[in-house]
Amino acid sequence: MPPPTTSAPESIAHDYKFKSWNGVSVYYTEDANGGGVYLADDFLDLFSCFEVRPRFRRMFEWCSGPAFIGYSMLASQICESLCLADIYQPAIDAAQYTARKNDIEDRVTIYQGDGLLALPESEKFDLVVGTGPHFAERNMLEYSHNLEPRIYLDDKWRLRRQFFSGIRKHLERDGLIVLNENLKGSHIDTFKPMIEAAGLKISGWQLSRRFSALYWYLFIMRDDSKMQLQMCTQGDDLVLRLDSTVE
């Protein structure tokens, strides 16, 4: 298993754009931005719906790209430490640069590789988030004209199958997975058989707070979890709560 990646050279820094959350600036290039630059705020909106917001010990961002979601959640104190993995070298370089420039390298581990294959067996998480490629076929013309296939194409759901079949051993028993998906590319039954075959269970789903006509969120736990995700509405507001099932 490869060790965490080493730092990117300073010479590439002049190519970067950045966006900041709570004093943490996240650096990126447009070719590595798959939409996380705006979906990060949507994730933060979602986690603000917890009645009592949990603080997670270690969070993993799957298919992280430059890690807009991961770094914004770390900056918002949703997690104490962060693990990132992506296959695309420029995204890894940007993620390393972000950790170094913000002086948070001691709280961030970065791996390069194909999905979960980049992770050592020792990595364990109580929160996993991700917004991988949203479509199983290349015929999404509105995306294929503007984006490289690695951004939007999960061919025959290969990455999702690999993720669901492998994530359980890295997920703490009472850990939570939250995935962002596209309404034009999938629905809950698309992934349910993969999830249940992997010893996981669907805990719920929710439309995006900011982009309700386009994105939805899938909540997943281990099938032996002693926690339950409660979802309800108070007026127009969504309320989330993590409750123990142990009496």
PDB file of C-alpha atoms in Angstrom:
ATOM      1  CA  MET A   1       0.000   0.000   0.000  1.00  0.00           C
ATOM      2  CA  PRO A   2       1.509   3.370  -0.965  1.00  0.00           C
ATOM      3  CA  PRO A   3       2.261   5.861   1.831  1.00  0.00           C
ATOM      4  CA  PRO A   4       0.534   9.237   1.965  1.00  0.00           C
ATOM      5  CA  THR A   5       1.660  11.506  -0.838  1.00  0.00           C
ATOM      6  CA  THR A   6       4.394  14.095  -0.418  1.00  0.00           C
ATOM      7  CA  SER A   7       3.984  17.835  -0.789  1.00  0.00           C
ATOM      8  CA  ALA A   8       3.512  19.502  -4.163  1.00  0.00           C
ATOM      9  CA  PRO A   9       6.212  21.929  -5.327  1.00  0.00           C
ATOM     10  CA  GLU A  10       5.682  25.616  -4.583  1.00  0.00           C
ATOM     11  CA  SER A  11       6.324  26.462  -8.234  1.00  0.00           C
ATOM     12  CA  ILE A  12       2.786  25.496  -9.266  1.00  0.00           C
ATOM     13  CA  ALA A  13       1.092  27.826  -6.782  1.00  0.00           C
ATOM     14  CA  HIS A  14       0.655  30.726  -9.200  1.00  0.00           C
ATOM     15  CA  ASP A  15      -1.883  28.692 -11.231  1.00  0.00           C
ATOM     16  CA  TYR A  16      -4.317  28.325  -8.355  1.00  0.00           C
ATOM     17  CA  LYS A  17      -7.648  29.916  -7.609  1.00  0.00           C
ATOM     18  CA  PHE A  18      -8.995  29.620  -4.086  1.00  0.00           C
ATOM     19  CA  LYS A  19     -12.149  29.764  -2.001  1.00  0.00           C
ATOM     20  CA  SER A  20     -12.144  30.215   1.766  1.00  0.00           C
ATOM     21  CA  TRP A  21     -14.208  28.857   4.647  1.00  0.00           C
ATOM     22  CA  ASN A  22     -13.654  30.121   8.193  1.00  0.00           C
ATOM     23  CA  GLY A  23     -10.102  31.175   7.468  1.00  0.00           C
ATOM     24  CA  VAL A  24      -9.108  28.048   5.518  1.00  0.00           C
ATOM     25  CA  SER A  25      -8.385  28.775   1.845  1.00  0.00           C
ATOM     26  CA  VAL A  26      -8.872  25.820  -0.508  1.00  0.00           C
ATOM     27  CA  TYR A  27      -6.722  25.986  -3.646  1.00  0.00           C
ATOM     28  CA  TYR A  28      -7.681  24.507  -6.996  1.00  0.00           C
ATOM     29  CA  THR A  29      -7.450  24.624 -10.769  1.00  0.00           C
ATOM     30  CA  GLU A  30     -10.586  24.488 -12.922  1.00  0.00           C
ATOM     31  CA  ASP A  31      -9.612  21.156 -14.498  1.00  0.00           C
ATOM     32  CA  ALA A  32      -9.755  19.571 -11.014  1.00  0.00           C
ATOM     33  CA  ASN A  33     -13.072  21.165 -10.023  1.00  0.00           C
ATOM     34  CA  GLY A  34     -15.945  18.716 -10.461  1.00  0.00           C
ATOM     35  CA  GLY A  35     -18.464  20.972  -8.732  1.00  0.00           C
ATOM     36  CA  GLY A  36     -17.181  20.767  -5.179  1.00  0.00           C
ATOM     37  CA  VAL A  37     -16.483  24.500  -5.099  1.00  0.00           C
ATOM     38  CA  TYR A  38     -20.232  25.106  -4.734  1.00  0.00           C
ATOM     39  CA  LEU A  39     -21.362  21.723  -3.336  1.00  0.00           C
ATOM     40  CA  ALA A  40     -19.214  22.297  -0.244  1.00  0.00           C
ATOM     41  CA  ASP A  41     -21.653  24.956   0.929  1.00  0.00           C
ATOM     42  CA  ASP A  42     -24.531  22.586   0.239  1.00  0.00           C
ATOM     43  CA  PHE A  43     -22.904  19.946   2.460  1.00  0.00           C
ATOM     44  CA  LEU A  44     -22.444  22.557   5.189  1.00  0.00           C
ATOM     45  CA  ASP A  45     -26.111  23.521   4.895  1.00  0.00           C
ATOM     46  CA  LEU A  46     -27.069  19.858   5.272  1.00  0.00           C
ATOM     47  CA  PHE A  47     -24.953  19.332   8.383  1.00  0.00           C
ATOM     48  CA  SER A  48     -26.354  22.517   9.904  1.00  0.00           C
ATOM     49  CA  CYS A  49     -29.687  20.681  10.015  1.00  0.00           C
ATOM     50  CA  PHE A  50     -28.516  18.428  12.866  1.00  0.00           C
ATOM     51  CA  GLU A  51     -30.423  19.309  16.003  1.00  0.00           C
ATOM     52  CA  VAL A  52     -27.215  18.736  17.922  1.00  0.00           C
ATOM     53  CA  ARG A  53     -24.391  18.861  15.417  1.00  0.00           C
ATOM     54  CA  PRO A  54     -22.067  15.910  15.936  1.00  0.00           C
ATOM     55  CA  ARG A  55     -18.292  16.336  15.983  1.00  0.00           C
ATOM     56  CA  PHE A  56     -16.678  13.519  14.040  1.00  0.00           C
ATOM     57  CA  ARG A  57     -13.239  12.185  14.965  1.00  0.00           C
ATOM     58  CA  ARG A  58     -11.992  11.379  11.458  1.00  0.00           C
ATOM     59  CA  MET A  59     -13.632  12.118   8.130  1.00  0.00           C
ATOM     60  CA  PHE A  60     -12.847  10.668   4.720  1.00  0.00           C
ATOM     61  CA  GLU A  61     -13.685  12.456   1.466  1.00  0.00           C
ATOM     62  CA  TRP A  62     -13.995   9.904  -1.323  1.00  0.00           C
ATOM     63  CA  CYS A  63     -13.058  11.098  -4.841  1.00  0.00           C
ATOM     64  CA  SER A  64     -11.964  14.275  -3.113  1.00  0.00           C
ATOM     65  CA  GLY A  65     -10.539  16.339  -5.956  1.00  0.00           C
ATOM     66  CA  PRO A  66      -9.033  19.451  -4.315  1.00  0.00           C
ATOM     67  CA  ALA A  67     -11.202  18.634  -1.248  1.00  0.00           C
ATOM     68  CA  PHE A  68     -13.562  21.590  -1.101  1.00  0.00           C
ATOM     69  CA  ILE A  69     -15.997  19.535   0.971  1.00  0.00           C
ATOM     70  CA  GLY A  70     -13.426  18.027   3.293  1.00  0.00           C
ATOM     71  CA  TYR A  71     -11.543  21.232   4.010  1.00  0.00           C
ATOM     72  CA  SER A  72     -14.705  23.297   4.455  1.00  0.00           C
ATOM     73  CA  MET A  73     -16.027  20.771   6.982  1.00  0.00           C
ATOM     74  CA  LEU A  74     -12.706  20.682   8.802  1.00  0.00           C
ATOM     75  CA  ALA A  75     -12.727  24.490   8.896  1.00  0.00           C
ATOM     76  CA  SER A  76     -16.282  24.373  10.273  1.00  0.00           C
ATOM     77  CA  GLN A  77     -15.207  21.984  13.063  1.00  0.00           C
ATOM     78  CA  ILE A  78     -17.475  19.200  11.855  1.00  0.00           C
ATOM     79  CA  CYS A  79     -14.497  16.837  11.996  1.00  0.00           C
ATOM     80  CA  GLU A  80     -11.258  16.778  13.982  1.00  0.00           C
ATOM     81  CA  SER A  81      -9.066  15.254  11.262  1.00  0.00           C
ATOM     82  CA  LEU A  82      -9.384  14.629   7.548  1.00  0.00           C
ATOM     83  CA  CYS A  83      -8.382  11.920   5.081  1.00  0.00           C
ATOM     84  CA  LEU A  84      -8.490  12.498   1.312  1.00  0.00           C
ATOM     85  CA  ALA A  85      -8.062  10.255  -1.714  1.00  0.00           C
ATOM     86  CA  ASP A  86      -8.187  10.918  -5.436  1.00  0.00           C
ATOM     87  CA  ILE A  87      -6.590   9.469  -8.559  1.00  0.00           C
ATOM     88  CA  TYR A  88      -5.940  12.761 -10.381  1.00  0.00           C
ATOM     89  CA  GLN A  89      -2.478  14.161  -9.703  1.00  0.00           C
ATOM     90  CA  PRO A  90      -3.322  17.883 -10.124  1.00  0.00           C
ATOM     91  CA  ALA A  91      -6.113  17.496  -7.553  1.00  0.00           C
ATOM     92  CA  ILE A  92      -3.706  15.812  -5.142  1.00  0.00           C
ATOM     93  CA  ASP A  93      -1.155  18.594  -5.685  1.00  0.00           C
ATOM     94  CA  ALA A  94      -3.790  21.225  -4.891  1.00  0.00           C
ATOM     95  CA  ALA A  95      -4.984  19.387  -1.780  1.00  0.00           C
ATOM     96  CA  GLN A  96      -1.399  19.150  -0.507  1.00  0.00           C
ATOM     97  CA  TYR A  97      -0.824  22.828  -1.193  1.00  0.00           C
ATOM     98  CA  THR A  98      -3.984  23.717   0.748  1.00  0.00           C
ATOM     99  CA  ALA A  99      -2.869  21.723   3.795  1.00  0.00           C
ATOM    100  CA  ARG A 100       0.569  23.300   3.750  1.00  0.00           C
ATOM    101  CA  LYS A 101      -0.530  26.916   3.157  1.00  0.00           C
ATOM    102  CA  ASN A 102      -3.099  26.710   5.959  1.00  0.00           C
ATOM    103  CA  ASP A 103      -0.647  24.996   8.333  1.00  0.00           C
ATOM    104  CA  ILE A 104      -2.964  22.023   8.923  1.00  0.00           C
ATOM    105  CA  GLU A 105      -0.772  19.206   7.580  1.00  0.00           C
ATOM    106  CA  ASP A 106      -0.881  17.550  11.026  1.00  0.00           C
ATOM    107  CA  ARG A 107      -4.668  17.115  10.653  1.00  0.00           C
ATOM    108  CA  VAL A 108      -4.816  15.975   7.022  1.00  0.00           C
ATOM    109  CA  THR A 109      -3.704  12.726   5.334  1.00  0.00           C
ATOM    110  CA  ILE A 110      -3.744  12.549   1.534  1.00  0.00           C
ATOM    111  CA  TYR A 111      -3.548   9.409  -0.616  1.00  0.00           C
ATOM    112  CA  GLN A 112      -3.393   9.086  -4.387  1.00  0.00           C
ATOM    113  CA  GLY A 113      -5.046   6.103  -6.027  1.00  0.00           C
ATOM    114  CA  ASP A 114      -8.157   4.576  -7.552  1.00  0.00           C
ATOM    115  CA  GLY A 115     -11.016   4.974  -5.095  1.00  0.00           C
ATOM    116  CA  LEU A 116     -10.611   3.025  -1.867  1.00  0.00           C
ATOM    117  CA  LEU A 117      -7.606   1.139  -3.245  1.00  0.00           C
ATOM    118  CA  ALA A 118      -5.466   4.060  -2.120  1.00  0.00           C
ATOM    119  CA  LEU A 119      -6.294   3.504   1.563  1.00  0.00           C
ATOM    120  CA  PRO A 120      -4.279   1.345   3.963  1.00  0.00           C
ATOM    121  CA  GLU A 121      -6.225  -1.182   6.041  1.00  0.00           C
ATOM    122  CA  SER A 122      -5.523   0.866   9.172  1.00  0.00           C
ATOM    123  CA  GLU A 123      -7.648   3.857   8.136  1.00  0.00           C
ATOM    124  CA  LYS A 124     -10.952   4.052  10.050  1.00  0.00           C
ATOM    125  CA  PHE A 125     -13.591   6.778   9.783  1.00  0.00           C
ATOM    126  CA  ASP A 126     -16.731   7.794  11.616  1.00  0.00           C
ATOM    127  CA  LEU A 127     -17.792  10.069   8.740  1.00  0.00           C
ATOM    128  CA  VAL A 128     -17.421   9.491   4.994  1.00  0.00           C
ATOM    129  CA  VAL A 129     -18.582  12.006   2.385  1.00  0.00           C
ATOM    130  CA  GLY A 130     -18.301  12.121  -1.368  1.00  0.00           C
ATOM    131  CA  THR A 131     -19.578  13.415  -4.664  1.00  0.00           C
ATOM    132  CA  GLY A 132     -18.079  11.081  -7.231  1.00  0.00           C
ATOM    133  CA  PRO A 133     -18.909  11.045 -10.966  1.00  0.00           C
ATOM    134  CA  HIS A 134     -22.706  11.085 -11.181  1.00  0.00           C
ATOM    135  CA  PHE A 135     -23.490   9.178 -14.377  1.00  0.00           C
ATOM    136  CA  ALA A 136     -23.120   5.564 -15.489  1.00  0.00           C
ATOM    137  CA  GLU A 137     -23.210   6.309 -19.237  1.00  0.00           C
ATOM    138  CA  ARG A 138     -21.480   8.689 -21.631  1.00  0.00           C
ATOM    139  CA  ASN A 139     -24.696   9.941 -23.262  1.00  0.00           C
ATOM    140  CA  MET A 140     -25.143  12.854 -20.833  1.00  0.00           C
ATOM    141  CA  LEU A 141     -24.503  15.367 -23.606  1.00  0.00           C
ATOM    142  CA  GLU A 142     -24.921  18.469 -21.455  1.00  0.00           C
ATOM    143  CA  TYR A 143     -21.914  17.279 -19.441  1.00  0.00           C
ATOM    144  CA  SER A 144     -19.857  15.473 -22.084  1.00  0.00           C
ATOM    145  CA  HIS A 145     -19.536  18.649 -24.169  1.00  0.00           C
ATOM    146  CA  ASN A 146     -17.981  20.604 -21.301  1.00  0.00           C
ATOM    147  CA  LEU A 147     -16.292  18.147 -18.941  1.00  0.00           C
ATOM    148  CA  GLU A 148     -13.746  15.366 -19.148  1.00  0.00           C
ATOM    149  CA  PRO A 149     -15.282  11.905 -18.576  1.00  0.00           C
ATOM    150  CA  ARG A 150     -13.369  11.486 -15.291  1.00  0.00           C
ATOM    151  CA  ILE A 151     -15.504  14.320 -13.876  1.00  0.00           C
ATOM    152  CA  TYR A 152     -18.972  12.965 -14.702  1.00  0.00           C
ATOM    153  CA  LEU A 153     -18.644   9.292 -15.773  1.00  0.00           C
ATOM    154  CA  ASP A 154     -18.760   6.327 -13.379  1.00  0.00           C
ATOM    155  CA  ASP A 155     -18.881   3.706 -16.129  1.00  0.00           C
ATOM    156  CA  LYS A 156     -21.515   1.066 -15.263  1.00  0.00           C
ATOM    157  CA  TRP A 157     -21.186   2.298 -11.666  1.00  0.00           C
ATOM    158  CA  ARG A 158     -17.760   0.678 -11.305  1.00  0.00           C
ATOM    159  CA  LEU A 159     -16.560   3.252  -8.773  1.00  0.00           C
ATOM    160  CA  ARG A 160     -19.782   3.033  -6.742  1.00  0.00           C
ATOM    161  CA  ARG A 161     -19.623  -0.779  -6.658  1.00  0.00           C
ATOM    162  CA  GLN A 162     -15.997  -0.638  -5.562  1.00  0.00           C
ATOM    163  CA  PHE A 163     -16.825   1.980  -2.933  1.00  0.00           C
ATOM    164  CA  PHE A 164     -19.786   0.150  -1.415  1.00  0.00           C
ATOM    165  CA  SER A 165     -18.021  -3.229  -1.405  1.00  0.00           C
ATOM    166  CA  GLY A 166     -14.925  -1.828   0.287  1.00  0.00           C
ATOM    167  CA  ILE A 167     -15.940   0.983   2.617  1.00  0.00           C
ATOM    168  CA  ARG A 168     -17.434  -1.106   5.440  1.00  0.00           C
ATOM    169  CA  LYS A 169     -14.038  -2.247   6.735  1.00  0.00           C
ATOM    170  CA  HIS A 170     -12.960   1.411   6.980  1.00  0.00           C
ATOM    171  CA  LEU A 171     -16.199   2.623   8.601  1.00  0.00           C
ATOM    172  CA  GLU A 172     -16.535   2.613  12.385  1.00  0.00           C
ATOM    173  CA  ARG A 173     -19.517   0.565  13.568  1.00  0.00           C
ATOM    174  CA  ASP A 174     -21.606   3.674  14.237  1.00  0.00           C
ATOM    175  CA  GLY A 175     -20.141   5.732  11.406  1.00  0.00           C
ATOM    176  CA  LEU A 176     -22.120   7.667   8.812  1.00  0.00           C
ATOM    177  CA  ILE A 177     -21.752   7.923   5.025  1.00  0.00           C
ATOM    178  CA  VAL A 178     -23.240  10.899   3.154  1.00  0.00           C
ATOM    179  CA  LEU A 179     -23.061  10.875  -0.642  1.00  0.00           C
ATOM    180  CA  ASN A 180     -24.164  13.597  -3.040  1.00  0.00           C
ATOM    181  CA  GLU A 181     -25.933  12.273  -6.153  1.00  0.00           C
ATOM    182  CA  ASN A 182     -27.563  13.751  -9.272  1.00  0.00           C
ATOM    183  CA  LEU A 183     -31.320  13.379  -9.883  1.00  0.00           C
ATOM    184  CA  LYS A 184     -30.697  12.992 -13.614  1.00  0.00           C
ATOM    185  CA  GLY A 185     -28.268  10.137 -13.078  1.00  0.00           C
ATOM    186  CA  SER A 186     -29.643   7.980 -10.261  1.00  0.00           C
ATOM    187  CA  HIS A 187     -32.278   7.358  -7.614  1.00  0.00           C
ATOM    188  CA  ILE A 188     -32.308   5.434  -4.363  1.00  0.00           C
ATOM    189  CA  ASP A 189     -33.075   2.076  -6.006  1.00  0.00           C
ATOM    190  CA  THR A 190     -30.040   2.476  -8.273  1.00  0.00           C
ATOM    191  CA  PHE A 191     -27.727   1.877  -5.320  1.00  0.00           C
ATOM    192  CA  LYS A 192     -29.859  -0.066  -2.827  1.00  0.00           C
ATOM    193  CA  PRO A 193     -28.818  -3.581  -4.011  1.00  0.00           C
ATOM    194  CA  MET A 194     -25.116  -2.620  -4.000  1.00  0.00           C
ATOM    195  CA  ILE A 195     -25.418  -1.129  -0.523  1.00  0.00           C
ATOM    196  CA  GLU A 196     -27.260  -4.036   1.063  1.00  0.00           C
ATOM    197  CA  ALA A 197     -24.962  -6.628  -0.544  1.00  0.00           C
ATOM    198  CA  ALA A 198     -22.010  -4.891   1.114  1.00  0.00           C
ATOM    199  CA  GLY A 199     -23.336  -5.158   4.681  1.00  0.00           C
ATOM    200  CA  LEU A 200     -24.597  -1.581   4.714  1.00  0.00           C
ATOM    201  CA  LYS A 201     -28.061  -0.052   5.008  1.00  0.00           C
ATOM    202  CA  ILE A 202     -29.763   3.086   3.729  1.00  0.00           C
ATOM    203  CA  SER A 203     -30.692   5.393   6.600  1.00  0.00           C
ATOM    204  CA  GLY A 204     -32.477   7.992   4.495  1.00  0.00           C
ATOM    205  CA  TRP A 205     -32.236  10.445   1.651  1.00  0.00           C
ATOM    206  CA  GLN A 206     -32.803  14.166   1.219  1.00  0.00           C
ATOM    207  CA  LEU A 207     -32.974  16.667  -1.619  1.00  0.00           C
ATOM    208  CA  SER A 208     -30.203  19.248  -1.807  1.00  0.00           C
ATOM    209  CA  ARG A 209     -30.860  22.371   0.230  1.00  0.00           C
ATOM    210  CA  ARG A 210     -29.512  24.729  -2.471  1.00  0.00           C
ATOM    211  CA  PHE A 211     -30.041  22.737  -5.675  1.00  0.00           C
ATOM    212  CA  SER A 212     -33.219  20.734  -5.065  1.00  0.00           C
ATOM    213  CA  ALA A 213     -33.974  20.299  -8.775  1.00  0.00           C
ATOM    214  CA  LEU A 214     -30.580  18.736  -9.450  1.00  0.00           C
ATOM    215  CA  TYR A 215     -28.972  16.995  -6.467  1.00  0.00           C
ATOM    216  CA  TRP A 216     -29.942  14.623  -3.674  1.00  0.00           C
ATOM    217  CA  TYR A 217     -28.165  13.119  -0.655  1.00  0.00           C
ATOM    218  CA  LEU A 218     -27.959   9.489   0.384  1.00  0.00           C
ATOM    219  CA  PHE A 219     -27.334   8.552   4.042  1.00  0.00           C
ATOM    220  CA  ILE A 220     -25.785   5.127   4.708  1.00  0.00           C
ATOM    221  CA  MET A 221     -24.674   3.199   7.799  1.00  0.00           C
ATOM    222  CA  ARG A 222     -23.309  -0.228   8.598  1.00  0.00           C
ATOM    223  CA  ASP A 223     -25.998  -2.880   9.001  1.00  0.00           C
ATOM    224  CA  ASP A 224     -24.804  -3.550  12.579  1.00  0.00           C
ATOM    225  CA  SER A 225     -24.801   0.109  13.626  1.00  0.00           C
ATOM    226  CA  LYS A 226     -26.296   0.957  17.001  1.00  0.00           C
ATOM    227  CA  MET A 227     -27.118   4.465  15.775  1.00  0.00           C
ATOM    228  CA  GLN A 228     -30.191   5.582  13.865  1.00  0.00           C
ATOM    229  CA  LEU A 229     -30.581   8.695  11.742  1.00  0.00           C
ATOM    230  CA  GLN A 230     -33.822  10.493  12.514  1.00  0.00           C
ATOM    231  CA  MET A 231     -35.185  12.901   9.904  1.00  0.00           C
ATOM    232  CA  CYS A 232     -38.163  15.209  10.399  1.00  0.00           C
ATOM    233  CA  THR A 233     -39.385  18.664   9.444  1.00  0.00           C
ATOM    234  CA  GLN A 234     -40.266  21.598  11.642  1.00  0.00           C
ATOM    235  CA  GLY A 235     -42.177  23.995   9.438  1.00  0.00           C
ATOM    236  CA  ASP A 236     -40.039  24.357   6.333  1.00  0.00           C
ATOM    237  CA  ASP A 237     -36.859  23.256   8.115  1.00  0.00           C
ATOM    238  CA  LEU A 238     -35.239  19.835   7.990  1.00  0.00           C
ATOM    239  CA  VAL A 239     -34.073  18.480  11.355  1.00  0.00           C
ATOM    240  CA  LEU A 240     -31.556  15.632  11.589  1.00  0.00           C
ATOM    241  CA  ARG A 241     -30.682  13.686  14.719  1.00  0.00           C
ATOM    242  CA  LEU A 242     -28.390  10.746  15.442  1.00  0.00           C
ATOM    243  CA  ASP A 243     -29.877   8.549  18.176  1.00  0.00           C
ATOM    244  CA  SER A 244     -28.616   5.378  19.798  1.00  0.00           C
ATOM    245  CA  THR A 245     -30.836   2.328  19.333  1.00  0.00           C
ATOM    246  CA  VAL A 246     -29.528   0.796  22.571  1.00  0.00           C
ATOM    247  CA  GLU A 247     -31.923   1.164  25.479  1.00  0.00           C
TER     248      GLU A 247
END
